[in-house]
Structures are given as structure tokens and as C-alpha cells.
Short mmCIF file of C-alpha atoms in Angstrom, two decimals:
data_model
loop_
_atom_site.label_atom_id
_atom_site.label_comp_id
_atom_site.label_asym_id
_atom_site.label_seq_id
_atom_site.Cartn_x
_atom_site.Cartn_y
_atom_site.Cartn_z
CA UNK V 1 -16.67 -72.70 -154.95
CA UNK V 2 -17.11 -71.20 -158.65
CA UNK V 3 -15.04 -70.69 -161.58
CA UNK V 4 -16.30 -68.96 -164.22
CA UNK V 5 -14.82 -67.41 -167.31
CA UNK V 6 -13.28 -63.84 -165.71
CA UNK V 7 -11.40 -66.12 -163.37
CA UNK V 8 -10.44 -68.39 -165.75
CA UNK V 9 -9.48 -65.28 -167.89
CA UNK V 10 -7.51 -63.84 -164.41
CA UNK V 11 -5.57 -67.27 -164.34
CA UNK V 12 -4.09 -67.03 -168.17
CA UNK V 13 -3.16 -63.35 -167.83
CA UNK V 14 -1.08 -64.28 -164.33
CA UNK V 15 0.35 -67.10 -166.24
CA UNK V 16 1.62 -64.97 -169.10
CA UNK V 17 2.53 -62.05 -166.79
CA UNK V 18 4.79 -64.77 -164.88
CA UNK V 19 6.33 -66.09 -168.06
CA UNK V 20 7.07 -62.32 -168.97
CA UNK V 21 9.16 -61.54 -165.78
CA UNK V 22 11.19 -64.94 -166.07
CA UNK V 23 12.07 -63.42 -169.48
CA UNK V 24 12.51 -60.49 -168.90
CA UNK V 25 15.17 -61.51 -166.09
CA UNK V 26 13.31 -59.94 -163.07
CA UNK V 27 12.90 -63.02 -161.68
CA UNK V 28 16.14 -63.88 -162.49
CA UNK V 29 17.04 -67.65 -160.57
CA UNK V 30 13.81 -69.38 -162.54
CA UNK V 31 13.44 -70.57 -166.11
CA UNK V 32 10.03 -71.15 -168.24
CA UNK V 33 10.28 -74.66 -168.30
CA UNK V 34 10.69 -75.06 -164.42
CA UNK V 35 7.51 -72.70 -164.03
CA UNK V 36 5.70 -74.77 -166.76
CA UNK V 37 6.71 -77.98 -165.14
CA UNK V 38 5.02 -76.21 -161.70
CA UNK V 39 2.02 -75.30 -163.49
CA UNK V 40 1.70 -79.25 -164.74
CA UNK V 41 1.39 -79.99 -161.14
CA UNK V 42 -2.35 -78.74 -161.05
CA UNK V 43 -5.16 -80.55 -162.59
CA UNK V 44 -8.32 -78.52 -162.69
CA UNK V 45 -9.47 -75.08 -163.16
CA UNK V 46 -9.19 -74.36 -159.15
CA UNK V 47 -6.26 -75.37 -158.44
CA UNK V 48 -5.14 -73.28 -161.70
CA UNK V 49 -6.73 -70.09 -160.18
CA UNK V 50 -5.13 -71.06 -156.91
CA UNK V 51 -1.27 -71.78 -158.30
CA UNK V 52 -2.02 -68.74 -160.24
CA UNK V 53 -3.03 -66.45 -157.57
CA UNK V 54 0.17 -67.51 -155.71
CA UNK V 55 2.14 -66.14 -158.31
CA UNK V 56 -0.09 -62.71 -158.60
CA UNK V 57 1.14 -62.05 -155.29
CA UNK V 58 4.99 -63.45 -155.07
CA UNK V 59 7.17 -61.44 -153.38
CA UNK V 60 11.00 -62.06 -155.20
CA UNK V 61 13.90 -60.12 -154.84
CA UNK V 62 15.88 -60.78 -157.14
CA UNK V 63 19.93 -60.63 -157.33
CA UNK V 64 20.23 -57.42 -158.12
CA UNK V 65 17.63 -56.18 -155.26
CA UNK V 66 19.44 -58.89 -152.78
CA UNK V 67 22.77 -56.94 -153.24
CA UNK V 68 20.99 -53.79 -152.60
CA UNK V 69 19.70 -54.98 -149.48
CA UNK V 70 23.19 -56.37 -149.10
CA UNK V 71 24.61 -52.76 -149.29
CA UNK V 72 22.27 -51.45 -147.15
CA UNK V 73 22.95 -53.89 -144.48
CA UNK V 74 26.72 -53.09 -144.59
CA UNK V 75 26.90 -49.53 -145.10
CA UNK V 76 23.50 -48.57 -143.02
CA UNK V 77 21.90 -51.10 -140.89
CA UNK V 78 24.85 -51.97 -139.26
CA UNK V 79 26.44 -49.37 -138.40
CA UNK V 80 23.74 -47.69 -137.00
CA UNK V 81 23.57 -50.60 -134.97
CA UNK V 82 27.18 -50.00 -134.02
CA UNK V 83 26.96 -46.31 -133.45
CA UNK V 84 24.00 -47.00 -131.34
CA UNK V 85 25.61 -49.66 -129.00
CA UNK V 86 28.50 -47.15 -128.77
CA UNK V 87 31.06 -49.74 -129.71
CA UNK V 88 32.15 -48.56 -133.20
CA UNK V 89 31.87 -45.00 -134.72
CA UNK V 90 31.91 -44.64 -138.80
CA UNK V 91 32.87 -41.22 -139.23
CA UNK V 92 33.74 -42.11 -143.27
CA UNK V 93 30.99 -44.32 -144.75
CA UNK V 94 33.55 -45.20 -147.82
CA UNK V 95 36.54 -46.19 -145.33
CA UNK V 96 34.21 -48.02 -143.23
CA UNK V 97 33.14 -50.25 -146.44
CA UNK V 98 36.81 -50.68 -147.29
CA UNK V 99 37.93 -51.78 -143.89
CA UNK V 100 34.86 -54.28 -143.30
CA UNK V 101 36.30 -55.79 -146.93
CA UNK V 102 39.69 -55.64 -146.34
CA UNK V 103 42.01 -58.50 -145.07
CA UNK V 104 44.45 -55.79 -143.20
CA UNK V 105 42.02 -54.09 -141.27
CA UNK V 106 39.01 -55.67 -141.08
CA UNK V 107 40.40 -58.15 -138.05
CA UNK V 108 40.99 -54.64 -135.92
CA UNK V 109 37.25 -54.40 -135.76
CA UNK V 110 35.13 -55.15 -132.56
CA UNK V 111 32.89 -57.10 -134.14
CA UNK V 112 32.68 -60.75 -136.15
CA UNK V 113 30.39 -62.23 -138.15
CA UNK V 114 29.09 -66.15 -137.97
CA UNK V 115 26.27 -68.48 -138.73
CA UNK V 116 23.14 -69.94 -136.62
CA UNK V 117 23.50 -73.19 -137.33
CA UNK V 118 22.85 -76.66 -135.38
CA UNK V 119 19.44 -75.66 -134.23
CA UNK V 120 18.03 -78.77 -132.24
CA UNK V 121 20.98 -80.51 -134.19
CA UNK V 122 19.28 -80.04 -137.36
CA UNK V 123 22.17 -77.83 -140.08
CA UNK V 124 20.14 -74.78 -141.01
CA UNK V 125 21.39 -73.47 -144.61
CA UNK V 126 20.16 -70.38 -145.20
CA UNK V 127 22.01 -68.30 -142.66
CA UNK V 128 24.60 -69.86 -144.16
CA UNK V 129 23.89 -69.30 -147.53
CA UNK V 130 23.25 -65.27 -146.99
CA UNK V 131 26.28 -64.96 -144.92
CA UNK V 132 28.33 -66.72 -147.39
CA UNK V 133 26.86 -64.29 -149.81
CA UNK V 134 27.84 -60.88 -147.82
CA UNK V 135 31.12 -62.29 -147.11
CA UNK V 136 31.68 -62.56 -151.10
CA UNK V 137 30.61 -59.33 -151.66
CA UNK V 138 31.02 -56.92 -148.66
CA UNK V 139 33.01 -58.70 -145.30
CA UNK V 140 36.34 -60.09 -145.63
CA UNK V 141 36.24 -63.76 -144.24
CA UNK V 142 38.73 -62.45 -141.40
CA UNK V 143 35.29 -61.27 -139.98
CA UNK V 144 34.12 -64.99 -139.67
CA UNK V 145 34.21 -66.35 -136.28
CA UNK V 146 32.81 -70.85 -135.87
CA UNK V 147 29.70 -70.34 -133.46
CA UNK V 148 31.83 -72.80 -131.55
CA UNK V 149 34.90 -70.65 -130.87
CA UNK V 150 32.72 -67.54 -129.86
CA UNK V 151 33.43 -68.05 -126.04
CA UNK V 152 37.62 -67.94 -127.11
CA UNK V 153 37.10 -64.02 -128.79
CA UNK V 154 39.14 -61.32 -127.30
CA UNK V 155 36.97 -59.04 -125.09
CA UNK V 156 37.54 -55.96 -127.70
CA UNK V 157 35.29 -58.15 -129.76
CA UNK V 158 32.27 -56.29 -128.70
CA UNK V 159 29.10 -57.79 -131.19
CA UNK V 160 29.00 -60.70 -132.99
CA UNK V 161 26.71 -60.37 -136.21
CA UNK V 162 24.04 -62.96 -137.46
CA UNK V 163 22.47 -62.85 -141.14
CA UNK V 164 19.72 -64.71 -142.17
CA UNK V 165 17.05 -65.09 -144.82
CA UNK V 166 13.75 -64.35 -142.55
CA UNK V 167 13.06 -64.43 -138.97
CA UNK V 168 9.32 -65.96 -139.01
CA UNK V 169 7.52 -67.32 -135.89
CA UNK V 170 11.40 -66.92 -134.53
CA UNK V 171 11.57 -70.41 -133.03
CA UNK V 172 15.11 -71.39 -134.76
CA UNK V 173 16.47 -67.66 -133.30
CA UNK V 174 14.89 -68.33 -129.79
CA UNK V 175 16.23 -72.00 -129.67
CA UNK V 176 19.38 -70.90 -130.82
CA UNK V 177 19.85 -68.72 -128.33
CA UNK V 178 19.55 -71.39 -125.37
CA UNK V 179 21.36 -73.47 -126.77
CA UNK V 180 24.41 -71.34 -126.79
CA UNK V 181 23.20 -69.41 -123.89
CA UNK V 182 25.49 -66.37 -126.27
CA UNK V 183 23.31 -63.77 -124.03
CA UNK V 184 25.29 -64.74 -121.44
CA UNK V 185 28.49 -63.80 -122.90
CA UNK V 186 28.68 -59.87 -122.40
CA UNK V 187 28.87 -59.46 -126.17
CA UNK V 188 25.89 -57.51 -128.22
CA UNK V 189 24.37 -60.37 -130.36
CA UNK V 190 22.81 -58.77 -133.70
CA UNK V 191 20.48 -60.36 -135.85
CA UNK V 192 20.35 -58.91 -139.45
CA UNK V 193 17.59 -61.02 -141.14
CA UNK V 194 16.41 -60.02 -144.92
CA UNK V 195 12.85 -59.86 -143.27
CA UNK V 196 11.58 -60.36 -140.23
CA UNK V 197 7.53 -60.32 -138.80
CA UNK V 198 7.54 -57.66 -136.86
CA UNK V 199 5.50 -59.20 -134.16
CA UNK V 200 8.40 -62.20 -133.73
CA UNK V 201 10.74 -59.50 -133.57
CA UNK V 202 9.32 -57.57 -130.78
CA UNK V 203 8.66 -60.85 -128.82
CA UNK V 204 12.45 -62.75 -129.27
CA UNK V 205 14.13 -59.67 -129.16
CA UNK V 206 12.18 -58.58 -125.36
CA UNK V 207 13.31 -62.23 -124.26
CA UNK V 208 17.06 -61.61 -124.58
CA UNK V 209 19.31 -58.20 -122.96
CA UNK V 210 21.98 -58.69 -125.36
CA UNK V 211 20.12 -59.78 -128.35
CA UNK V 212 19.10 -56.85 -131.00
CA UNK V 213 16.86 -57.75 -134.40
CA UNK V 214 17.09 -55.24 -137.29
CA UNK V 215 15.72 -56.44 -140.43
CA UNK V 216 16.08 -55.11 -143.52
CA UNK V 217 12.22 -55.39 -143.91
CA UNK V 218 9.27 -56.14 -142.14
CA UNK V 219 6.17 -58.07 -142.82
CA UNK V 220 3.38 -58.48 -140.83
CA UNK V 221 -0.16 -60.28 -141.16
CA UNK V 222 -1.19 -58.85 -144.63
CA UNK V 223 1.63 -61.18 -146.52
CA UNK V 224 0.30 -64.55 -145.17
CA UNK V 225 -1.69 -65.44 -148.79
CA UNK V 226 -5.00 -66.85 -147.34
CA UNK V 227 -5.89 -63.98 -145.31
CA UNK V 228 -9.29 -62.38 -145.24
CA UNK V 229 -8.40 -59.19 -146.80
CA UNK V 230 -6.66 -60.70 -150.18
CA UNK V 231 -8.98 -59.98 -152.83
CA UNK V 232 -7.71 -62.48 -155.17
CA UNK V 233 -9.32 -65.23 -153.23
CA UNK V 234 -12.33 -63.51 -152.22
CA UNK V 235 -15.16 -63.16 -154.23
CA UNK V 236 -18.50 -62.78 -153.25
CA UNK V 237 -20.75 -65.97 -154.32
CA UNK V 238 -17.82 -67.39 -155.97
CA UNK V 239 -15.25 -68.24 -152.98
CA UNK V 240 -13.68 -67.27 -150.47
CA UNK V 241 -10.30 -67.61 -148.96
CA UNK V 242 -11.61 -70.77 -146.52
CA UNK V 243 -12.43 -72.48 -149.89
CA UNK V 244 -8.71 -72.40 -151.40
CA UNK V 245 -7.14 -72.98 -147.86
CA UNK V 246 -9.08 -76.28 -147.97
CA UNK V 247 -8.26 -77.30 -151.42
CA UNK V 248 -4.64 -76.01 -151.12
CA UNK V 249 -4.80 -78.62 -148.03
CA UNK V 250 -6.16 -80.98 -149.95
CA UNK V 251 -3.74 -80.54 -152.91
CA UNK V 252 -0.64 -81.06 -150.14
CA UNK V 253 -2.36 -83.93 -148.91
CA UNK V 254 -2.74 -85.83 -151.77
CA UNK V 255 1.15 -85.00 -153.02
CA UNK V 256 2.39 -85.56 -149.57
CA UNK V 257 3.40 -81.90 -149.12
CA UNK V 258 4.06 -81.91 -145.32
CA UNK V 259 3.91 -78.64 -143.39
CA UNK V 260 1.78 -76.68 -146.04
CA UNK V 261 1.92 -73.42 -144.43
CA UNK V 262 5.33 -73.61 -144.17
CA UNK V 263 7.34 -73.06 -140.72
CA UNK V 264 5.10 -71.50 -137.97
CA UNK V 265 2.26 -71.98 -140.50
CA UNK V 266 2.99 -68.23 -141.71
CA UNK V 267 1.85 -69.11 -145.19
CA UNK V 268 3.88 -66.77 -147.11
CA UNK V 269 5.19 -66.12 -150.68
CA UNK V 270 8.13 -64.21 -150.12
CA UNK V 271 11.50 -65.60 -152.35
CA UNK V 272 15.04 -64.24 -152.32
CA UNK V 273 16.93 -65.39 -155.40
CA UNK V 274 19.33 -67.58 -153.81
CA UNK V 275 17.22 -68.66 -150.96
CA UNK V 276 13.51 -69.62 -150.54
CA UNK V 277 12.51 -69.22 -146.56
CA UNK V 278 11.10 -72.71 -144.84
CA UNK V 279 8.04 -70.42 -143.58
CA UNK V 280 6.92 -70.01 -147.26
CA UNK V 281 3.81 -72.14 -149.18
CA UNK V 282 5.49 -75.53 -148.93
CA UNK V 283 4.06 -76.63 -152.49
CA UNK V 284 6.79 -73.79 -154.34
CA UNK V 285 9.47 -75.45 -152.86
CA UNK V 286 8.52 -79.32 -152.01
CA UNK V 287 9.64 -81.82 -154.42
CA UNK V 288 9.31 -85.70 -154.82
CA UNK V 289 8.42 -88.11 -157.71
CA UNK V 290 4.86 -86.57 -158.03
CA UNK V 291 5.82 -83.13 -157.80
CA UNK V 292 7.86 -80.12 -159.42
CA UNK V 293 8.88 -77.31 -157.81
CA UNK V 294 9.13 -73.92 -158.41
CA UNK V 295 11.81 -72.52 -155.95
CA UNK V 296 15.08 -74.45 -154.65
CA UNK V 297 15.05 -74.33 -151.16
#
């Protein structure tokens, strides 16, 4: 592996382009000093390029974009999925967001809204964290229904409703599913994730009648970072993307970053504002004595 002066060049320009869109308040839940204090973590010219690169190709929504794809879960997503299922017909769009946020009326609807958590008795947070989120903003906490007490809902409760942060490899949504065997229920389960792989989608979704998966995004292959086809990493008689895999390896190893791909070894870098998905590069998130994050998970 090389470094020579244009990617040494490409590294500073990142950097500053970085610092510009903290200040800017685009990305909006990170200061200077916190990126800085990331930045300290790497030691050479590589690992520079590489930390840099990372950032070249973030993907952050930021609060303002995470209550727009709030919005469009609640006044689009589902109740398309409603109309679909034939349990609930919107015939006004503005009456329909009043009623989903209203104390009066939103307990007459055939749906409610809860939280995977206690996945192979490990507390997930950010399903809780985004539905905590739409419930400030767009459902009335009358919606809210314990995971525990779904079995005890009235059969005109037709769908219960699931938000998350990002369905990945879709192991937490598949083992959360057998563990509460809720297919078995006669109720519609929906699964609203911010963003979902569409290949995990297609595969969970087959395994379950009741279960449907509607993101509010899809990514595929082309966002894991050290693919073939990202150009950033791939230069010809410089390096490749093999090279930075195995120093970002080595770089976790010798910080004691476990799970460096993140969960399902997706390798993405893909940030919500208030929530930083497990299947993400572990080193923007990871913290101990010898390292800063970037990202709170």
C-alpha cells in the first residue's frame, strides 16, 4: 500500500469538508472537538486516508431529515400498509394525522404500536429510541401496547406496528419473532425500519405469513464501505480495498474494537442523528480508555 501526496491532499480536504458540515449544522448531533478527538485516534498517514475515507462516504440523516422520514412513515408508509391489509381506510390524510396524535381517538384505532425488545434477553435500544421518538412527535402514547400484553388486545386490534433504526442481516427481527411466536397471533405484524437491506427483507419477511417489512429506505451491497466498486479505496498500484480491510482489522485489533464490521459484518456507515445502527463500522461508535468515538450508539 502507497500514500502519496494527492491522497494525502484527498485526506485534508475530507477533513475540512467534515468540519464544514458539523458547522454548518447538517450534521447536527456532532461537535468539532468530538470529530477532532476521533481523528486523534489514528496515527499514520493510512489510517488518516482510511478514517478519512469513512467520512467521504457517511451516510447521516440528520434531525430534520429523521422527522421527514418520520412524516412519511405516519402519513404514507403506513397507511398504505393499512389500506393494503384492508383493515383501516384514510379517506382524509389530515384527520388521519390528527387521530393517530390524539388521546380521544387514537385508542379507536385497529392498530398499536410497541417495541422489539428482549432479543435473546439482551434490551435492544434503538427500537426503542425511534419509537419513543414518533410517539413524541406523531402517535399518541394511547397507541403503545408492552410486547408482553400483546396476547390480552381486543381482536379489533388488527396490526401491531414495530419501528426500528435498520433491519441488517435481520437476525434480532427473525429471533424476535420466535420468541414471541406474534405470527401466531392472527394480527398483521408490521415492521417500519428507517432502512432495511433489501435482501434481509425479502428473506425474514418470506419466513413469516403475518409479518410485513416496509422500510423507509433500502440499501443493498453498494453501502458496505470496503466493497470492490468504492473508488476511494481503490487505486491502481497504490491499494486496494483488501489493503484497508486489513489495516482497518488491524487498527480494531490493536484498540480492542470487537465486531469490526459491525452486526452481520455489513460494514456500513449509515448514522441517524439520534441513533447509530450496531451493523455500522464498529470503530465510529466503540469507545474505551484508548479510544474516542465519533457516534453515540
Amino acid at each position: 500500500m502507497k500514500i502519496d501526496h494527492i491522497t494525502a491532499r484527498d485526506t485534508e480536504a475530507i477533513i475540512e469538508q467534515s468540519k464544514k458540515l458539523i458547522k454548518i449544522g447538517y450534521w447536527d448531533n456532532v461537535k468539532v472537538s468530538v470529530l477532532q478527538r476521533w481523528l486523534d485516534n489514528f496515527k499514520d498517514e493510512k489510517e488518516k486516508y482510511l478514517a478519512a475515507s469513512v467520512l467521504s462516504e457517511l451516510i447521516y440523516r440528520n434531525r430534520e431529515t429523521v422527522t421527514s422520514m418520520g412524516y412519511n412513515i405516519s402519513s404514507i408508509i403506513l397507511p398504505q400498509i393499512l389500506e393494503e391489509l384492508d383493515i383501516y381506510h384514510i379517506e382524509d390524510i389530515e384527520k388521519w394525522m390528527n387521530d393517530i396524535n390524539s388521546p380521544k381517538h387514537a385508542r379507536n384505532l385497529p392498530f398499536r404500536t410497541s417495541v422489539i425488545n428482549n432479543v435473546d434477553s439482551k434490551v435492544t435500544k434503538s427500537g426503542d429510541v425511534i419509537h419513543t421518538f414518533l410517539q413524541r412527535d406523531f402517535f399518541d402514547k394511547n397507541l403503545g401496547v408492552k410486547v408482553e400484553n400483546i396476547e390480552k388486545l381486543p381482536p379489533r386490534i388488527k396490526a401491531i406496528v414495530f419501528f426500528d433504526d435498520m433491519l441488517g442481516s435481520g437476525t434480532q427481527i427473525d429471533t424476535f419473532m420466535k420468541e414471541t411466536n406474534l405470527d401466531e397471533l392472527g394480527k398483521k405484524i408490521i415492521f417500519i425500519p428507517f432502512a432495511a437491506l433489501r435482501d434481509s427483507t425479502i428473506r425474514i419477511q418470506s419466513k413469516y405469513k403475518n409479518l410485513i417489512i416496509r422500510p423507509v429506505e433500502y440499501l443493498d451491497e453498494n453501502h458496505s464501505f470496503f466493497r470492490a466498486s468504492n473508488r476511494r479505496i481503490n487505486r491502481e498500484y497504490f491499494y486496494t480495498h483488501n489493503d484497508f480491510l486489513r489495516l482497518y482489522i488491524d487498527i480494531c485489533n490493536k484498540n480492542s474494537i470487537s465486531n469490526p464490521l459491525g452486526f452481520g459484518n455489513l460494514g456500513l456507515s449509515y448514522v441517524l442523528a439520534n441513533s447509530t445502527p450496531n451493523n455500522n463500522l464498529s470503530f465510529l461508535w466503540f469507545e474505551n480508555e484508548g479510544w474516542n468515538r465519533l457516534f453515540k450508539r
